[in-house]
PDB file of C-alpha atoms in Angstrom:
ATOM      1  CA  MET A   1       8.507 -13.700 -16.561  1.00 54.00           C
ATOM      2  CA  THR A   2       9.268 -10.549 -14.580  1.00 54.00           C
ATOM      3  CA  ASP A   3      11.194  -9.038 -17.480  1.00 56.00           C
ATOM      4  CA  ALA A   4       8.359  -9.905 -19.856  1.00 59.00           C
ATOM      5  CA  VAL A   5       5.802  -8.171 -17.610  1.00 55.00           C
ATOM      6  CA  ASN A   6       8.046  -5.110 -17.246  1.00 54.00           C
ATOM      7  CA  ILE A   7       8.713  -4.888 -20.973  1.00 56.00           C
ATOM      8  CA  ALA A   8       5.068  -5.384 -21.987  1.00 56.00           C
ATOM      9  CA  PHE A   9       3.726  -2.883 -19.458  1.00 54.00           C
ATOM     10  CA  VAL A  10       6.380  -0.256 -20.020  1.00 54.00           C
ATOM     11  CA  SER A  11       6.312  -0.523 -23.810  1.00 54.00           C
ATOM     12  CA  ALA A  12       2.530  -0.068 -23.670  1.00 49.00           C
ATOM     13  CA  ALA A  13       3.133   3.073 -21.594  1.00 55.00           C
ATOM     14  CA  GLY A  14       5.764   4.299 -24.071  1.00 65.00           C
ATOM     15  CA  LEU A  15       8.677   4.346 -21.591  1.00 73.00           C
ATOM     16  CA  GLY A  16      12.203   3.297 -22.359  1.00 87.00           C
ATOM     17  CA  ALA A  17      14.949   2.533 -19.868  1.00 90.00           C
ATOM     18  CA  VAL A  18      14.964   4.976 -16.953  1.00 92.00           C
ATOM     19  CA  ASP A  19      17.726   5.917 -14.533  1.00 91.00           C
ATOM     20  CA  PRO A  20      17.520   3.534 -11.555  1.00 93.00           C
ATOM     21  CA  LEU A  21      17.399   6.447  -9.110  1.00 94.00           C
ATOM     22  CA  LEU A  22      14.070   7.651 -10.540  1.00 95.00           C
ATOM     23  CA  VAL A  23      12.649   4.128 -10.671  1.00 96.00           C
ATOM     24  CA  TRP A  24      13.565   3.376  -7.055  1.00 96.00           C
ATOM     25  CA  ILE A  25      12.153   6.703  -5.876  1.00 96.00           C
ATOM     26  CA  ALA A  26       8.880   5.778  -7.596  1.00 97.00           C
ATOM     27  CA  VAL A  27       8.983   2.254  -6.129  1.00 97.00           C
ATOM     28  CA  ALA A  28       9.656   3.545  -2.604  1.00 97.00           C
ATOM     29  CA  CYS A  29       6.884   6.142  -2.772  1.00 97.00           C
ATOM     30  CA  ILE A  30       4.211   3.826  -4.193  1.00 98.00           C
ATOM     31  CA  ALA A  31       5.149   0.900  -1.917  1.00 97.00           C
ATOM     32  CA  THR A  32       5.061   3.158   1.158  1.00 96.00           C
ATOM     33  CA  LEU A  33       1.739   4.692   0.139  1.00 95.00           C
ATOM     34  CA  LEU A  34       0.098   1.301  -0.416  1.00 97.00           C
ATOM     35  CA  ALA A  35       1.566  -0.202   2.761  1.00 96.00           C
ATOM     36  CA  GLN A  36       0.304   2.748   4.824  1.00 94.00           C
ATOM     37  CA  ALA A  37      -3.129   2.525   3.196  1.00 94.00           C
ATOM     38  CA  ALA A  38      -3.304  -1.210   3.887  1.00 96.00           C
ATOM     39  CA  VAL A  39      -2.329  -0.786   7.553  1.00 95.00           C
ATOM     40  CA  ALA A  40      -4.824   2.067   8.055  1.00 93.00           C
ATOM     41  CA  LYS A  41      -7.610  -0.002   6.486  1.00 93.00           C
ATOM     42  CA  TRP A  42      -6.723  -3.112   8.520  1.00 95.00           C
ATOM     43  CA  ALA A  43      -6.864  -1.002  11.669  1.00 93.00           C
ATOM     44  CA  ASP A  44     -10.583  -0.344  11.185  1.00 92.00           C
ATOM     45  CA  LEU A  45     -12.242  -2.930   8.960  1.00 94.00           C
ATOM     46  CA  ALA A  46     -15.719  -1.842  10.111  1.00 92.00           C
ATOM     47  CA  LEU A  47     -15.076   1.712   8.891  1.00 92.00           C
ATOM     48  CA  LEU A  48     -13.673   0.359   5.628  1.00 93.00           C
ATOM     49  CA  ALA A  49     -16.875  -1.676   5.150  1.00 94.00           C
ATOM     50  CA  GLN A  50     -18.880   1.538   5.669  1.00 93.00           C
ATOM     51  CA  HIS A  51     -16.793   3.290   3.022  1.00 92.00           C
ATOM     52  CA  LEU A  52     -17.251   0.405   0.612  1.00 94.00           C
ATOM     53  CA  ALA A  53     -21.016   0.493   1.201  1.00 93.00           C
ATOM     54  CA  ALA A  54     -21.045   4.236   0.496  1.00 92.00           C
ATOM     55  CA  TYR A  55     -19.197   3.570  -2.763  1.00 92.00           C
ATOM     56  CA  GLY A  56     -21.951   1.120  -3.714  1.00 92.00           C
ATOM     57  CA  LEU A  57     -20.488  -2.292  -2.937  1.00 92.00           C
ATOM     58  CA  PRO A  58     -23.387  -4.710  -2.313  1.00 93.00           C
ATOM     59  CA  ALA A  59     -24.015  -5.629   1.332  1.00 93.00           C
ATOM     60  CA  ALA A  60     -23.248  -9.301   0.663  1.00 93.00           C
ATOM     61  CA  ALA A  61     -19.728  -8.387  -0.509  1.00 93.00           C
ATOM     62  CA  LEU A  62     -18.813  -5.882   2.217  1.00 92.00           C
ATOM     63  CA  ARG A  63     -16.985  -8.272   4.543  1.00 93.00           C
ATOM     64  CA  ALA A  64     -15.026  -9.878   1.709  1.00 95.00           C
ATOM     65  CA  GLY A  65     -14.261  -6.471   0.177  1.00 95.00           C
ATOM     66  CA  ALA A  66     -13.095  -5.065   3.510  1.00 95.00           C
ATOM     67  CA  LEU A  67     -10.678  -7.977   3.867  1.00 96.00           C
ATOM     68  CA  ALA A  68      -9.574  -8.123   0.228  1.00 96.00           C
ATOM     69  CA  LEU A  69      -8.765  -4.456  -0.313  1.00 96.00           C
ATOM     70  CA  PRO A  70      -6.069  -4.025   2.371  1.00 96.00           C
ATOM     71  CA  MET A  71      -4.679  -7.470   1.493  1.00 97.00           C
ATOM     72  CA  ALA A  72      -4.408  -6.405  -2.160  1.00 97.00           C
ATOM     73  CA  GLU A  73      -2.736  -3.109  -1.262  1.00 97.00           C
ATOM     74  CA  GLY A  74      -0.288  -4.825   1.096  1.00 97.00           C
ATOM     75  CA  THR A  75       0.514  -7.535  -1.451  1.00 98.00           C
ATOM     76  CA  VAL A  76       1.140  -4.984  -4.190  1.00 98.00           C
ATOM     77  CA  ALA A  77       3.389  -2.981  -1.845  1.00 98.00           C
ATOM     78  CA  LEU A  78       5.441  -6.116  -1.189  1.00 98.00           C
ATOM     79  CA  LEU A  79       5.572  -7.082  -4.880  1.00 98.00           C
ATOM     80  CA  LEU A  80       7.115  -3.710  -5.672  1.00 97.00           C
ATOM     81  CA  LEU A  81      10.069  -4.623  -3.466  1.00 96.00           C
ATOM     82  CA  THR A  82      10.722  -8.003  -5.101  1.00 96.00           C
ATOM     83  CA  PRO A  83      11.963  -9.145  -8.497  1.00 95.00           C
ATOM     84  CA  LEU A  84       8.271  -8.976  -9.487  1.00 96.00           C
ATOM     85  CA  ARG A  85       8.489  -5.167  -9.362  1.00 96.00           C
ATOM     86  CA  GLY A  86       6.947  -4.833 -12.822  1.00 95.00           C
ATOM     87  CA  LEU A  87       3.893  -6.855 -11.869  1.00 96.00           C
ATOM     88  CA  GLY A  88       3.569  -4.914  -8.614  1.00 97.00           C
ATOM     89  CA  ALA A  89       3.815  -1.622 -10.502  1.00 97.00           C
ATOM     90  CA  LEU A  90       1.201  -2.761 -13.032  1.00 96.00           C
ATOM     91  CA  LEU A  91      -1.175  -3.760 -10.231  1.00 98.00           C
ATOM     92  CA  ALA A  92      -0.470  -0.507  -8.343  1.00 98.00           C
ATOM     93  CA  ALA A  93      -1.212   1.562 -11.452  1.00 97.00           C
ATOM     94  CA  CYS A  94      -4.442  -0.391 -12.001  1.00 97.00           C
ATOM     95  CA  LEU A  95      -5.526   0.025  -8.368  1.00 97.00           C
ATOM     96  CA  LEU A  96      -4.797   3.751  -8.337  1.00 97.00           C
ATOM     97  CA  ALA A  97      -6.475   4.320 -11.713  1.00 97.00           C
ATOM     98  CA  ALA A  98      -9.522   2.340 -10.547  1.00 96.00           C
ATOM     99  CA  TYR A  99      -9.690   4.424  -7.363  1.00 95.00           C
ATOM    100  CA  ALA A 100      -9.479   7.598  -9.470  1.00 96.00           C
ATOM    101  CA  ALA A 101     -12.217   6.385 -11.826  1.00 96.00           C
ATOM    102  CA  LEU A 102     -14.521   5.444  -8.967  1.00 94.00           C
ATOM    103  CA  MET A 103     -13.916   8.777  -7.241  1.00 94.00           C
ATOM    104  CA  ALA A 104     -14.535  10.658 -10.507  1.00 95.00           C
ATOM    105  CA  TRP A 105     -17.807   8.806 -11.083  1.00 95.00           C
ATOM    106  CA  HIS A 106     -19.055   9.690  -7.601  1.00 93.00           C
ATOM    107  CA  ARG A 107     -17.927  13.330  -7.918  1.00 93.00           C
ATOM    108  CA  TRP A 108     -19.582  13.597 -11.328  1.00 94.00           C
ATOM    109  CA  ARG A 109     -22.812  12.253  -9.794  1.00 93.00           C
ATOM    110  CA  GLY A 110     -22.544  14.847  -7.009  1.00 91.00           C
ATOM    111  CA  HIS A 111     -22.100  12.334  -4.201  1.00 88.00           C
ATOM    112  CA  GLU A 112     -20.500  13.636  -1.002  1.00 88.00           C
ATOM    113  CA  LEU A 113     -18.312  10.773   0.272  1.00 88.00           C
ATOM    114  CA  ASP A 114     -15.170  10.289   2.283  1.00 87.00           C
ATOM    115  CA  CYS A 115     -12.369   9.027   0.062  1.00 85.00           C
ATOM    116  CA  GLY A 116     -11.880   5.939   2.234  1.00 84.00           C
ATOM    117  CA  CYS A 117      -8.127   6.168   1.722  1.00 82.00           C
ATOM    118  CA  GLY A 118      -7.366   5.230   5.309  1.00 72.00           C
ATOM    119  CA  GLY A 119      -6.551   7.616   8.094  1.00 71.00           C
ATOM    120  CA  GLU A 120      -8.422  10.819   8.846  1.00 77.00           C
ATOM    121  CA  PRO A 121     -11.573  11.560   6.829  1.00 80.00           C
ATOM    122  CA  LEU A 122     -10.945  13.272   3.509  1.00 86.00           C
ATOM    123  CA  PRO A 123     -13.920  14.304   1.369  1.00 88.00           C
ATOM    124  CA  LEU A 124     -13.881  13.313  -2.285  1.00 89.00           C
ATOM    125  CA  SER A 125     -12.766  16.063  -4.629  1.00 90.00           C
ATOM    126  CA  TRP A 126     -11.501  16.447  -8.161  1.00 93.00           C
ATOM    127  CA  ALA A 127      -8.089  17.126  -6.631  1.00 92.00           C
ATOM    128  CA  LEU A 128      -8.117  13.587  -5.191  1.00 93.00           C
ATOM    129  CA  VAL A 129      -8.983  12.194  -8.620  1.00 95.00           C
ATOM    130  CA  LEU A 130      -5.993  14.047 -10.104  1.00 96.00           C
ATOM    131  CA  ARG A 131      -3.789  12.949  -7.191  1.00 94.00           C
ATOM    132  CA  ASN A 132      -4.599   9.296  -7.823  1.00 96.00           C
ATOM    133  CA  LEU A 133      -4.026   9.644 -11.574  1.00 97.00           C
ATOM    134  CA  GLY A 134      -0.628  11.202 -10.819  1.00 96.00           C
ATOM    135  CA  LEU A 135       0.170   8.340  -8.455  1.00 96.00           C
ATOM    136  CA  ALA A 136      -0.869   5.843 -11.149  1.00 97.00           C
ATOM    137  CA  LEU A 137       1.617   7.504 -13.515  1.00 97.00           C
ATOM    138  CA  LEU A 138       4.279   7.285 -10.818  1.00 96.00           C
ATOM    139  CA  ALA A 139       3.514   3.548 -10.589  1.00 97.00           C
ATOM    140  CA  VAL A 140       4.165   3.284 -14.336  1.00 96.00           C
ATOM    141  CA  VAL A 141       7.618   4.807 -13.756  1.00 96.00           C
ATOM    142  CA  ALA A 142       8.181   2.163 -11.052  1.00 96.00           C
ATOM    143  CA  ALA A 143       7.801  -0.509 -13.750  1.00 95.00           C
ATOM    144  CA  ALA A 144      10.326   0.997 -16.134  1.00 95.00           C
ATOM    145  CA  PRO A 145      13.392  -1.004 -17.111  1.00 94.00           C
ATOM    146  CA  LEU A 146      16.560   0.308 -15.539  1.00 91.00           C
ATOM    147  CA  THR A 147      19.495   1.824 -17.373  1.00 90.00           C
ATOM    148  CA  THR A 148      22.821   0.141 -16.750  1.00 90.00           C
ATOM    149  CA  ARG A 149      24.017   2.802 -14.302  1.00 92.00           C
ATOM    150  CA  GLU A 150      24.875   1.316 -10.915  1.00 92.00           C
ATOM    151  CA  MET A 151      23.323   2.814  -7.810  1.00 91.00           C
ATOM    152  CA  GLY A 152      25.821   4.157  -5.287  1.00 92.00           C
ATOM    153  CA  LEU A 153      25.429   4.817  -1.583  1.00 93.00           C
ATOM    154  CA  ALA A 154      24.580   8.467  -2.260  1.00 95.00           C
ATOM    155  CA  ASP A 155      21.727   7.316  -4.531  1.00 94.00           C
ATOM    156  CA  PHE A 156      20.162   5.358  -1.681  1.00 94.00           C
ATOM    157  CA  PHE A 157      20.306   8.451   0.527  1.00 96.00           C
ATOM    158  CA  VAL A 158      18.585  10.400  -2.261  1.00 96.00           C
ATOM    159  CA  VAL A 159      15.853   7.725  -2.447  1.00 94.00           C
ATOM    160  CA  ALA A 160      15.356   7.972   1.337  1.00 96.00           C
ATOM    161  CA  ALA A 161      15.247  11.786   1.200  1.00 96.00           C
ATOM    162  CA  ALA A 162      12.830  11.739  -1.744  1.00 95.00           C
ATOM    163  CA  LEU A 163      10.597   9.286   0.095  1.00 95.00           C
ATOM    164  CA  LEU A 164      10.574  11.531   3.166  1.00 96.00           C
ATOM    165  CA  LEU A 165       9.813  14.601   1.043  1.00 96.00           C
ATOM    166  CA  GLY A 166       7.128  12.739  -0.919  1.00 94.00           C
ATOM    167  CA  THR A 167       5.490  11.554   2.289  1.00 93.00           C
ATOM    168  CA  LEU A 168       5.475  15.077   3.714  1.00 94.00           C
ATOM    169  CA  LEU A 169       4.067  16.553   0.499  1.00 93.00           C
ATOM    170  CA  TYR A 170       1.371  13.869   0.342  1.00 91.00           C
ATOM    171  CA  ALA A 171       0.361  14.562   3.965  1.00 90.00           C
ATOM    172  CA  ALA A 172       0.415  18.328   3.342  1.00 91.00           C
ATOM    173  CA  LEU A 173      -1.806  17.965   0.260  1.00 89.00           C
ATOM    174  CA  ASN A 174      -4.306  15.874   2.204  1.00 86.00           C
ATOM    175  CA  GLN A 175      -4.307  18.382   5.072  1.00 89.00           C
ATOM    176  CA  LEU A 176      -4.763  21.261   2.635  1.00 89.00           C
ATOM    177  CA  LEU A 177      -7.747  19.485   1.047  1.00 85.00           C
ATOM    178  CA  ARG A 178      -9.272  18.862   4.483  1.00 84.00           C
ATOM    179  CA  HIS A 179      -8.717  22.482   5.484  1.00 81.00           C
ATOM    180  CA  ARG A 180     -10.098  23.791   2.192  1.00 73.00           C
ATOM    181  CA  ARG A 181     -13.233  21.716   2.619  1.00 63.00           C
ATOM    182  CA  GLY A 182     -13.621  22.949   6.211  1.00 60.00           C
ATOM    183  CA  MET A 183     -13.212  26.574   5.127  1.00 57.00           C
ATOM    184  CA  ALA A 184     -15.791  26.135   2.366  1.00 55.00           C
ATOM    185  CA  SER A 185     -18.356  24.770   4.828  1.00 53.00           C
ATOM    186  CA  ARG A 186     -17.633  27.603   7.298  1.00 51.00           C
ATOM    187  CA  ASN A 187     -18.062  30.194   4.525  1.00 49.00           C
ATOM    188  CA  THR A 188     -21.382  28.624   3.565  1.00 46.00           C
ATOM    189  CA  LEU A 189     -22.588  28.773   7.167  1.00 44.00           C
ATOM    190  CA  TRP A 190     -21.414  32.364   7.516  1.00 46.00           C
ATOM    191  CA  ARG A 191     -23.261  33.468   4.352  1.00 49.00           C
ATOM    192  CA  ARG A 192     -26.487  31.887   5.563  1.00 49.00           C
ATOM    193  CA  SER A 193     -26.439  33.862   8.828  1.00 45.00           C
TER     194      SER A 193
END
C-alpha cells in the first residue's frame, strides 16, 4: 500500500525517482517542522483555541480543533519517518497547502491575525503564504520514490547538516518577518507624529 500511495501521489505531482539524499533532507525538514509545531501548540492549547477562533472556527469546535490539530501534525511527522512516508508526505503537503490557502484568504480579506504556527507571535503576511506553499512542495519531494543509490554515512551527515541549516533559515525568516512588521508599525507611528 505504501508504494501505491507514493507512486500515485508522486506521479500526480510529475516527479520521478529522486536521489535518496534529497528525499531524506525533505523528510527530515518537514518532520521536524511538524513535530515542533505540534509541541508548541500542545504547550498552549488555550492560545491555539484563540487562534482557531480568530481564523473562524465555530466556538463549538474550538476544543476539538485545538486537540486535533497538534495531534494531526505530530502524527504526520511520525508517519514521515515510517514505511508510510508517502502517506505522511501527502498529508503534510495537504496540511501545509491548507494552511497557505487559509492564510491567503484572510490576507486577501485584510484580516490582521497571528499565523498561529506555534511559538512567538508572527503576523500573517503574503510571505508566510509563499513559505507554506514552498514547504508543501518540499513535502511532495519527501514522497518521491528513491533511486537505487545507497546512502552512505557521509549522506547522513549531510542530512543532519541540511536539517540544521534549514532550521536556522526557517527561524531567521520568521524573525525577519517579525522585525519587518515591527519596523512597519514604528514607521507608521513616526509618520503620524
